[in-house]
Structure formats: structure tokens, C-alpha cells
XYZ file of N, CA and C in Angstrom:
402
model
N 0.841 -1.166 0.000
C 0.000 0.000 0.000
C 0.893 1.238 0.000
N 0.786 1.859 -1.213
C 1.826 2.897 -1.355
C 0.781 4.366 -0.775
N 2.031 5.492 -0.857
C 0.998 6.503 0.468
C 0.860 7.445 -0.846
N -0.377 8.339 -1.075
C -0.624 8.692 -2.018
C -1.015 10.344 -1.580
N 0.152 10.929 -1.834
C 0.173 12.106 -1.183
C 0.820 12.995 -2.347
N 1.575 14.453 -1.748
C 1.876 15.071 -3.342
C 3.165 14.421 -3.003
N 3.431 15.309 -3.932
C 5.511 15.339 -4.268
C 5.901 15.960 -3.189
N 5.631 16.838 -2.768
C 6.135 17.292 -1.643
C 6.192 17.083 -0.220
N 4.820 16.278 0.053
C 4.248 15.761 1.286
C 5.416 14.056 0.708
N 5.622 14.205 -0.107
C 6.346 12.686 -0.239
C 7.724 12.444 0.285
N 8.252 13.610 -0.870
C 9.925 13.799 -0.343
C 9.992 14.049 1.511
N 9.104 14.792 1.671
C 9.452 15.222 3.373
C 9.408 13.856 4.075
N 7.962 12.886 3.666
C 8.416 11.650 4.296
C 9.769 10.955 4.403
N 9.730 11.070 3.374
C 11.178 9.913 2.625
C 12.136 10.409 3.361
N 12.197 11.893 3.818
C 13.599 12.315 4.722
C 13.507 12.035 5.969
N 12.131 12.140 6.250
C 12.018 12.189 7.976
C 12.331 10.672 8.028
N 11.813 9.907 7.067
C 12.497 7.940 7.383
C 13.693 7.778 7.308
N 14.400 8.888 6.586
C 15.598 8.620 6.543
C 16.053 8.670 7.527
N 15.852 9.805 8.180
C 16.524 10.406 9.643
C 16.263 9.101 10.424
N 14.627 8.908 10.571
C 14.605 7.746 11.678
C 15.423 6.271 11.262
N 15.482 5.897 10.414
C 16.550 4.574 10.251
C 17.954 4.744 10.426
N 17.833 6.182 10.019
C 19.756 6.399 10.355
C 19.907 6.901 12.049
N 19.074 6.991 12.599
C 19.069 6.987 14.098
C 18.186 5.694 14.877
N 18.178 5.103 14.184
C 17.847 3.533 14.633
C 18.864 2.572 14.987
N 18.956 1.741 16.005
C 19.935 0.446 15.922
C 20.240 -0.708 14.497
N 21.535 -0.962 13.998
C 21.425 -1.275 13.257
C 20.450 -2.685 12.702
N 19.785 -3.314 13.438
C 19.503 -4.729 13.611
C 17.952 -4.268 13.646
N 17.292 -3.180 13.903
C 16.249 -2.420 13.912
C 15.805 -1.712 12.942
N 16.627 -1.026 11.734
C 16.384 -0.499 10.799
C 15.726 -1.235 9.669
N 15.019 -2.060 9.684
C 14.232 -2.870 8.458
C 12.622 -2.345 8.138
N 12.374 -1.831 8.917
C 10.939 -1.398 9.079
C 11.340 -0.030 8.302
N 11.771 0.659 9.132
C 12.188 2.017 8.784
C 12.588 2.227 7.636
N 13.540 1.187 6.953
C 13.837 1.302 5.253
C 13.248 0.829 4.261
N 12.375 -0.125 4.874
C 10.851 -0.421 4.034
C 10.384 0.748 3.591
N 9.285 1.415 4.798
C 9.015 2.725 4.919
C 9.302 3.286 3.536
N 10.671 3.811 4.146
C 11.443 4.553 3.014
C 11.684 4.512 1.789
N 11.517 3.133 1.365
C 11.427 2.116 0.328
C 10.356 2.718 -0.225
N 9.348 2.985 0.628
C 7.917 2.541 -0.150
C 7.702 4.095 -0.685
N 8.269 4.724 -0.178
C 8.109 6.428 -0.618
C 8.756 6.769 -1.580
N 10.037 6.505 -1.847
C 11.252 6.345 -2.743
C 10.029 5.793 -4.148
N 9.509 4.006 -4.125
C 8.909 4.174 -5.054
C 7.613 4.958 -5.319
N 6.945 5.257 -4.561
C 5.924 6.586 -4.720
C 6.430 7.389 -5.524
N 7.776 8.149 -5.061
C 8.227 9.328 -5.812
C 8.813 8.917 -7.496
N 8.795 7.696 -7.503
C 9.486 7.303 -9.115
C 11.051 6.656 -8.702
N 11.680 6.526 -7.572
C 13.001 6.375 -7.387
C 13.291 4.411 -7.102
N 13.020 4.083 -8.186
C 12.917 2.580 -8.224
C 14.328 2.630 -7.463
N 15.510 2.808 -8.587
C 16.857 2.241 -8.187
C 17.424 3.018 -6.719
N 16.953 4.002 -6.102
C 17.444 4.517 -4.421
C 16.667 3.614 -3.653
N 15.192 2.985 -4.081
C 14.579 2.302 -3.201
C 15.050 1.039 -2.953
N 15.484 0.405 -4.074
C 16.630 -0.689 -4.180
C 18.245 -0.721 -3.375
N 18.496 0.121 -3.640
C 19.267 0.868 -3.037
C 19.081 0.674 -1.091
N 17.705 0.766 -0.242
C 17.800 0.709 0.467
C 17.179 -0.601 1.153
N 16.298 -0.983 0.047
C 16.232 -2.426 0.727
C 17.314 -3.192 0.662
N 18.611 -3.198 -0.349
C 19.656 -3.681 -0.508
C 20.255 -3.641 0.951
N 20.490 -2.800 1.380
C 21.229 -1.745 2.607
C 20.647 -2.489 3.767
N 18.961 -2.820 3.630
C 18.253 -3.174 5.031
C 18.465 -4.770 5.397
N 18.279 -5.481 3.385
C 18.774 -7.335 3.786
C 19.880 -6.937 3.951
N 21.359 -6.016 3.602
C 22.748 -6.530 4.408
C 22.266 -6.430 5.766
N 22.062 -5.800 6.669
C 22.075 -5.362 7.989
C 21.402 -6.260 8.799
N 20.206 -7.155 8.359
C 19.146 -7.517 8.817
C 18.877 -9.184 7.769
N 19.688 -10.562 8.706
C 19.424 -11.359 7.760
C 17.773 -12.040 7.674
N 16.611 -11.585 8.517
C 15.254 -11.206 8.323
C 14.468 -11.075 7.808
N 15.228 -9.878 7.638
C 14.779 -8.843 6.503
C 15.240 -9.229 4.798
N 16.111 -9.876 4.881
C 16.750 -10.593 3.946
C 15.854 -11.563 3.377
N 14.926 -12.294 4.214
C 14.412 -13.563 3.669
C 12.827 -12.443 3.709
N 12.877 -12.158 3.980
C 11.498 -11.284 3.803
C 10.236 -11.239 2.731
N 9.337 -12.214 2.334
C 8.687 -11.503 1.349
C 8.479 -10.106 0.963
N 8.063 -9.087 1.977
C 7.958 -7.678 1.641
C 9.127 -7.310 0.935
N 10.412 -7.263 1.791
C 11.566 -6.977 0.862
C 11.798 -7.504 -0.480
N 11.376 -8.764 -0.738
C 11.657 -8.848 -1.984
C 10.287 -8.577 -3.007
N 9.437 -8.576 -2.755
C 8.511 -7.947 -3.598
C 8.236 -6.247 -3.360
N 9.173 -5.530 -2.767
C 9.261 -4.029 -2.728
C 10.851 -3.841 -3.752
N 11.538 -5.092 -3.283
C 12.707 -4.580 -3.894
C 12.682 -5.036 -5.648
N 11.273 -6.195 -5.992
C 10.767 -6.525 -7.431
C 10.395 -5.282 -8.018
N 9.383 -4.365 -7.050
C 8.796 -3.312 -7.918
C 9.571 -2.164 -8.356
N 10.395 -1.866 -6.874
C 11.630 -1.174 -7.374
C 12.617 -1.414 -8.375
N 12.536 -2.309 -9.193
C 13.370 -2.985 -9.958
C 12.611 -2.405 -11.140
N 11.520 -2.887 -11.523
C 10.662 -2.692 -12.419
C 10.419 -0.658 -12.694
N 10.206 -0.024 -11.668
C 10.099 1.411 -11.828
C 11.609 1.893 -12.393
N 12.939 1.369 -12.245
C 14.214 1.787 -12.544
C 14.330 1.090 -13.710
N 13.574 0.316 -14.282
C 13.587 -0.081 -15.489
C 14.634 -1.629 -15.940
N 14.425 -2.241 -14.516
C 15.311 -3.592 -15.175
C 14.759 -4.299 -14.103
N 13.899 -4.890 -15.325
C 12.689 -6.258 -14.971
C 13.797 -7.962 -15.046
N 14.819 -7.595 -15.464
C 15.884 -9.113 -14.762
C 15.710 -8.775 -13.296
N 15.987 -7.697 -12.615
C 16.069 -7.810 -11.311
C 14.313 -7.804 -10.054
N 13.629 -8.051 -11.319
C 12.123 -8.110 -10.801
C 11.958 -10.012 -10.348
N 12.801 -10.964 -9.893
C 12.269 -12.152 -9.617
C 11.701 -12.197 -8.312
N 11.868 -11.114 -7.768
C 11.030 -11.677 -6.619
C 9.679 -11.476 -6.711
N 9.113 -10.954 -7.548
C 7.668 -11.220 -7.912
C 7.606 -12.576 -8.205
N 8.103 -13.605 -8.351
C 7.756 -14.504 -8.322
C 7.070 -15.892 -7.036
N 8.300 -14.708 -5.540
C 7.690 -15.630 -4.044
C 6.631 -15.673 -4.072
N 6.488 -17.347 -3.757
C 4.714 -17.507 -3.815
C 4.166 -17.020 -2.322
N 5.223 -16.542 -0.936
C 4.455 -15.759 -0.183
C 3.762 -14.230 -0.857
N 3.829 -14.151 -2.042
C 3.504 -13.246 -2.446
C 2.218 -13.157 -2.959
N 1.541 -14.826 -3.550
C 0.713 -14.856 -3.632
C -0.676 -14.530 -3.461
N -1.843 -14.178 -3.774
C -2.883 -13.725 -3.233
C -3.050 -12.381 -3.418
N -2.507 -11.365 -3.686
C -2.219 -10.133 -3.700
C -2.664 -9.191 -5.117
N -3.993 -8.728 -5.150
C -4.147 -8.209 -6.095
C -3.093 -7.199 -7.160
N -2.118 -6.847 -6.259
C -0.724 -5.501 -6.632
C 0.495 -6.514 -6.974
N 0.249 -8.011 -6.170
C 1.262 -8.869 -7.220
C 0.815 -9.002 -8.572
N -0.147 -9.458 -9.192
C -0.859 -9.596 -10.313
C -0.540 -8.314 -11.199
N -0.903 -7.185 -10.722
C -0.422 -6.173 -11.078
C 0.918 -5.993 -11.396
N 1.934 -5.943 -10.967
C 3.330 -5.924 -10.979
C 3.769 -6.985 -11.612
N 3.039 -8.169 -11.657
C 4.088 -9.375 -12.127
C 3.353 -9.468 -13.936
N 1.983 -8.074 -13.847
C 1.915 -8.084 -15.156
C 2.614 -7.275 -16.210
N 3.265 -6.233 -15.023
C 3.774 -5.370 -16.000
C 5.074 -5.586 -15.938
N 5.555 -6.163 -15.257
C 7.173 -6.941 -15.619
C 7.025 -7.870 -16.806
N 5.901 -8.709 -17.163
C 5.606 -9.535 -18.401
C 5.616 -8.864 -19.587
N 4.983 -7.708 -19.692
C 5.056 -6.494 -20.427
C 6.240 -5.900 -21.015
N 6.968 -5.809 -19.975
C 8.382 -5.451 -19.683
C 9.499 -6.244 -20.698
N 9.047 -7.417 -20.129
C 9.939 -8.382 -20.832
C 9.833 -8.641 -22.278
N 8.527 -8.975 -22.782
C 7.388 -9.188 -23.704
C 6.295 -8.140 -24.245
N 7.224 -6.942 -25.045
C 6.374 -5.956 -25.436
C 5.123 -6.664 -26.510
N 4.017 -6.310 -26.005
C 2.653 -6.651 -26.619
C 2.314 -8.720 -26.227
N 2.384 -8.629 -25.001
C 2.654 -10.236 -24.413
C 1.104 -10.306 -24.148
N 0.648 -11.450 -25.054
C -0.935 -11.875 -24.335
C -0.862 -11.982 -23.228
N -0.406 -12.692 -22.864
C 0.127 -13.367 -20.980
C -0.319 -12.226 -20.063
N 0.612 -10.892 -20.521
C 0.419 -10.136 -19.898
C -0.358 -9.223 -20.173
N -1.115 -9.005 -21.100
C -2.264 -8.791 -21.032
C -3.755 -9.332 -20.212
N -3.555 -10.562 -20.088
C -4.332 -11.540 -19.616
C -4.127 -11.314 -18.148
N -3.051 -11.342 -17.654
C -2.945 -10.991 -16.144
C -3.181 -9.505 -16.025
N -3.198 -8.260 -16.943
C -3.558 -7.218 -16.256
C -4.990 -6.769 -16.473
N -5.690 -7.676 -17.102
C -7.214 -7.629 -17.009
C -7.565 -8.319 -16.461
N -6.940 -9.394 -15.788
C -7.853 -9.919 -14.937
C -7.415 -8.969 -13.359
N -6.378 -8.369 -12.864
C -6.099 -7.136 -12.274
C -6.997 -6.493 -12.600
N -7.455 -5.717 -13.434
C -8.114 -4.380 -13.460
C -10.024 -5.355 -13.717
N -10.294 -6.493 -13.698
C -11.140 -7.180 -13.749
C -11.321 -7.524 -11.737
N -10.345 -7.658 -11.242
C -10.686 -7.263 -9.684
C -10.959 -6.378 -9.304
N -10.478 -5.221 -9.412
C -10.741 -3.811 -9.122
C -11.857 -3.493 -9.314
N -12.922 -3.865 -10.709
C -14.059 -3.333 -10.982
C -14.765 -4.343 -10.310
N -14.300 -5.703 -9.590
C -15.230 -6.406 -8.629
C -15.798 -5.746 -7.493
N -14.324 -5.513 -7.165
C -14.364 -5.333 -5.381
C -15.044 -3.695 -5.390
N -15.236 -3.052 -6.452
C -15.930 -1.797 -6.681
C -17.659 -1.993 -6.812
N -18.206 -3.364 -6.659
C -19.235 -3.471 -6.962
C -20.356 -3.692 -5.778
């Protein structure tokens, strides 16, 4: 669930997480660079958000095995524009997730410009949305 605020209400997050993870214990900072993670991709910054989940599995071997981390650090992959480094859309703890479907359609996309496949998975995505709207 990304936070849907402006550009400006965004960046200020993204700093104030910064501050708090960089004044966090190191073994503690995984939450906090999620967070940060998740604002980073809000703002468009796939490869800094990568960048810090990278930073949070060194510190945190946890956080390392993490589904969240690796399907934050898939999407971040995908917004910086290199869908090789999108496999963790593939953890099946990932499963179930209407925004996996989403993401693991437009990495198909990605890969496979004009891909039925992925076409097929992002209508049936945008075929949930107009469910759960009903």
C-alpha cells in the first residue's frame, strides 16, 4: 500500500524515514527502510529504493528472507527499469495479492512488449478492481 500524497508531502516523508533509520539500531532499521522504500517508489526512485532495501537485507538477515523486501525490492526494480532484477515477484508468499498480479503483469510487459500473458494478467487485475468496486 503505497501513500498517495503530493511530491512534496512525499519527499518530506522519505527524509524524515531517513533520519529515523539512520538513528535507529542497526539490527532495527528494516521497518524504517521499508518505509522509506515505499516512498522512494511513490516518488518514481525505483533504483534509491533498491538501493535501500539492498542496505536493510545486508544489515538484517530477516529482513533478507522477507517476502515484503523482496517484492518491494521486485517493484523497485521494475520502476528503474530492469525487470531481470524483478524475480522476486515470483515468491509464492507473495501470492494472493491483487498488486502482485499487477506488478508481475507489467514486468511480463516489460519483458514481452505486446505479451498476451500479460495482457491476460492485467485484465484480470483491473477485472478485480471493478469487482471489489461493486
Amino acid at each position: 500500500e503505497f501513500p498517495a500524497q503530493t511530491t512534496e508531502a512525499l519527499a518530506g516523508r522519505m527524509r524524515q524515514q531517513a533520519i529515523t533509520a539512520a538513528g535507529t539500531p542497526a539490527m532495527a532499521r528494516a521497518l524504517p527502510r521499508e518505509a522509506q522504500a515505499q516512498s522512494m517508489i511513490a516518488l518514481g526512485m525505483g533504483a534509491e529504493a533498491q538501493t535501500a532495501l539492498k542496505v536493510a537485507a545486508r544489515d538484517d538477515p530477516r529482513e533478507a528472507a522477507s517476502p515484503a523486501n523482496a517484492g518491494l525490492f521486485a517493484i523497485a526494480a521494475l520502476l528503474a527499469n530492469r525487470p531481470a532484477d524483478a524475480n522476486g515477484l515470483d515468491d509464492p508468499r507473495l501470492d494472493g495479492s491483487d498488486e502482485i498480479v499487477l506488478w508481475r503483469g507489467i514486468r511480463m510487459a516489460m519483458r514481452e512488449e505486446g505479451s498476451p500473458a500479460a495482457a491476460a494478467l492485467l485484465a484480470r487485475h483491473k477485472q478485480n478492481d471493478v469487482n471489489k468496486g461493486e
